[in-house]
């Protein structure tokens, strides 16, 4: 079993920054992809960013490229999402997810955290 716990959400003004963390426990992640999704009010959950645990490859949705960075700390089994130049449209609940391989589809993820709320004020 895998447990994913997100932290770091909060309220920030437009143009500001936040760093989300996802602490993973319960199994080895050497062959897994760690990903971030988000769900804005009234909208479907969407892919944000992904990182392959073993190869360290990263993937981003177009709307966050150049502003968000996904990274990892192997020793802590933790994945981060550094979010800069935040916009009001980034407001959402951000979820950490783990899957056996990279996919931008939430259906491919095997494990989910409970989410952390990010609110960006204008």
mmCIF file of C-alpha atoms in Angstrom:
data_model
loop_
_atom_site.group_PDB
_atom_site.id
_atom_site.type_symbol
_atom_site.label_atom_id
_atom_site.label_comp_id
_atom_site.label_asym_id
_atom_site.label_seq_id
_atom_site.Cartn_x
_atom_site.Cartn_y
_atom_site.Cartn_z
ATOM 1 C CA UNK A 1 0.000 0.000 0.000
ATOM 2 C CA UNK A 2 1.128 3.506 -0.751
ATOM 3 C CA UNK A 3 0.390 6.652 1.195
ATOM 4 C CA UNK A 4 0.749 10.095 -0.312
ATOM 5 C CA UNK A 5 0.482 13.206 1.835
ATOM 6 C CA UNK A 6 0.473 16.671 0.305
ATOM 7 C CA UNK A 7 1.340 19.885 2.083
ATOM 8 C CA UNK A 8 2.239 23.471 1.279
ATOM 9 C CA UNK A 9 -0.999 24.857 -0.079
ATOM 10 C CA UNK A 10 -2.372 28.208 0.972
ATOM 11 C CA UNK A 11 -3.414 31.676 -0.077
ATOM 12 C CA UNK A 12 -1.054 33.745 -2.198
ATOM 13 C CA UNK A 13 -1.339 36.886 -4.292
ATOM 14 C CA UNK A 14 -1.019 36.765 -8.041
ATOM 15 C CA UNK A 15 2.636 36.748 -9.035
ATOM 16 C CA UNK A 16 3.653 34.987 -5.855
ATOM 17 C CA UNK A 17 5.113 31.553 -5.239
ATOM 18 C CA UNK A 18 4.300 28.393 -3.338
ATOM 19 C CA UNK A 19 6.023 25.051 -2.982
ATOM 20 C CA UNK A 20 3.922 21.946 -2.602
ATOM 21 C CA UNK A 21 5.321 18.763 -1.117
ATOM 22 C CA UNK A 22 4.186 15.176 -1.502
ATOM 23 C CA UNK A 23 5.619 12.709 0.990
ATOM 24 C CA UNK A 24 5.344 9.120 -0.146
ATOM 25 C CA UNK A 25 5.554 6.036 2.008
ATOM 26 C CA UNK A 26 4.738 2.371 1.873
ATOM 27 C CA UNK A 27 6.803 1.054 -1.034
ATOM 28 C CA UNK A 28 9.788 1.653 -3.287
ATOM 29 C CA UNK A 29 9.222 4.193 -6.043
ATOM 30 C CA UNK A 30 12.126 3.243 -8.237
ATOM 31 C CA UNK A 31 9.815 2.302 -11.110
ATOM 32 C CA UNK A 32 6.995 4.778 -10.539
ATOM 33 C CA UNK A 33 5.963 8.113 -11.892
ATOM 34 C CA UNK A 34 5.010 10.795 -9.431
ATOM 35 C CA UNK A 35 2.553 13.360 -10.678
ATOM 36 C CA UNK A 36 0.540 16.418 -9.762
ATOM 37 C CA UNK A 37 -3.022 17.016 -10.860
ATOM 38 C CA UNK A 38 -5.355 19.846 -9.962
ATOM 39 C CA UNK A 39 -9.052 20.433 -9.847
ATOM 40 C CA UNK A 40 -10.492 23.923 -9.974
ATOM 41 C CA UNK A 41 -14.018 24.659 -8.729
ATOM 42 C CA UNK A 42 -16.573 23.408 -11.199
ATOM 43 C CA UNK A 43 -13.955 21.842 -13.461
ATOM 44 C CA UNK A 44 -12.560 18.402 -14.091
ATOM 45 C CA UNK A 45 -9.300 17.260 -12.601
ATOM 46 C CA UNK A 46 -6.393 17.965 -14.935
ATOM 47 C CA UNK A 47 -2.775 16.941 -15.293
ATOM 48 C CA UNK A 48 -0.175 19.464 -14.147
ATOM 49 C CA UNK A 49 3.268 17.850 -13.979
ATOM 50 C CA UNK A 50 5.013 14.499 -13.740
ATOM 51 C CA UNK A 51 8.407 13.086 -12.861
ATOM 52 C CA UNK A 52 9.699 9.586 -13.441
ATOM 53 C CA UNK A 53 11.305 8.406 -10.252
ATOM 54 C CA UNK A 54 14.126 6.384 -11.782
ATOM 55 C CA UNK A 55 15.027 8.428 -14.853
ATOM 56 C CA UNK A 56 14.099 11.843 -13.541
ATOM 57 C CA UNK A 57 12.295 12.889 -16.723
ATOM 58 C CA UNK A 58 9.765 15.675 -16.286
ATOM 59 C CA UNK A 59 6.554 16.577 -18.077
ATOM 60 C CA UNK A 60 4.311 19.633 -17.808
ATOM 61 C CA UNK A 61 1.011 20.789 -19.114
ATOM 62 C CA UNK A 62 1.420 23.787 -21.401
ATOM 63 C CA UNK A 63 -0.237 26.288 -19.081
ATOM 64 C CA UNK A 64 2.414 25.850 -16.366
ATOM 65 C CA UNK A 65 5.570 25.434 -18.462
ATOM 66 C CA UNK A 66 8.204 27.944 -17.421
ATOM 67 C CA UNK A 67 6.395 28.689 -14.142
ATOM 68 C CA UNK A 68 6.172 25.352 -12.314
ATOM 69 C CA UNK A 69 8.989 22.916 -11.567
ATOM 70 C CA UNK A 70 8.601 19.363 -10.341
ATOM 71 C CA UNK A 71 11.514 17.857 -8.446
ATOM 72 C CA UNK A 72 12.316 15.099 -5.986
ATOM 73 C CA UNK A 73 14.318 14.248 -2.909
ATOM 74 C CA UNK A 74 15.109 10.552 -3.110
ATOM 75 C CA UNK A 75 16.304 10.321 0.471
ATOM 76 C CA UNK A 76 13.031 11.723 1.761
ATOM 77 C CA UNK A 77 10.783 9.972 -0.787
ATOM 78 C CA UNK A 78 9.292 13.380 -1.425
ATOM 79 C CA UNK A 79 8.260 15.136 -4.595
ATOM 80 C CA UNK A 80 7.915 18.893 -4.823
ATOM 81 C CA UNK A 81 6.032 21.282 -7.064
ATOM 82 C CA UNK A 82 7.569 24.737 -7.078
ATOM 83 C CA UNK A 83 4.993 27.168 -8.396
ATOM 84 C CA UNK A 84 6.130 30.645 -9.428
ATOM 85 C CA UNK A 85 4.347 33.556 -11.085
ATOM 86 C CA UNK A 86 1.050 32.213 -9.859
ATOM 87 C CA UNK A 87 -2.144 33.337 -11.540
ATOM 88 C CA UNK A 88 -5.733 33.359 -10.279
ATOM 89 C CA UNK A 89 -6.491 30.579 -12.766
ATOM 90 C CA UNK A 90 -4.042 28.345 -10.881
ATOM 91 C CA UNK A 91 -6.502 28.263 -8.003
ATOM 92 C CA UNK A 92 -7.401 24.629 -7.387
ATOM 93 C CA UNK A 93 -7.019 21.662 -5.131
ATOM 94 C CA UNK A 94 -3.702 20.079 -6.030
ATOM 95 C CA UNK A 95 -3.392 16.314 -5.803
ATOM 96 C CA UNK A 96 -0.308 14.157 -5.718
ATOM 97 C CA UNK A 97 -0.564 10.826 -7.518
ATOM 98 C CA UNK A 98 1.621 7.812 -8.218
ATOM 99 C CA UNK A 99 1.501 5.444 -11.123
ATOM 100 C CA UNK A 100 3.538 2.628 -12.616
ATOM 101 C CA UNK A 101 4.437 4.786 -15.612
ATOM 102 C CA UNK A 102 4.044 8.358 -16.796
ATOM 103 C CA UNK A 103 0.622 9.339 -18.062
ATOM 104 C CA UNK A 104 -1.297 12.594 -18.204
ATOM 105 C CA UNK A 105 -4.484 10.614 -17.629
ATOM 106 C CA UNK A 106 -5.731 10.432 -14.069
ATOM 107 C CA UNK A 107 -7.100 6.978 -14.823
ATOM 108 C CA UNK A 108 -3.559 5.634 -15.072
ATOM 109 C CA UNK A 109 -2.693 6.634 -11.515
ATOM 110 C CA UNK A 110 -2.798 3.972 -8.839
ATOM 111 C CA UNK A 111 -2.541 6.080 -5.697
ATOM 112 C CA UNK A 112 -3.752 9.512 -4.698
ATOM 113 C CA UNK A 113 -3.252 11.957 -1.889
ATOM 114 C CA UNK A 114 -6.129 13.874 -0.343
ATOM 115 C CA UNK A 115 -5.132 17.166 -1.912
ATOM 116 C CA UNK A 116 -4.027 20.592 -0.787
ATOM 117 C CA UNK A 117 -5.828 23.826 -1.641
ATOM 118 C CA UNK A 118 -4.038 26.603 -3.485
ATOM 119 C CA UNK A 119 -5.826 29.926 -3.743
ATOM 120 C CA UNK A 120 -4.371 32.732 -5.825
ATOM 121 C CA UNK A 121 -5.937 36.144 -5.301
ATOM 122 C CA UNK A 122 -5.917 38.845 -7.942
#
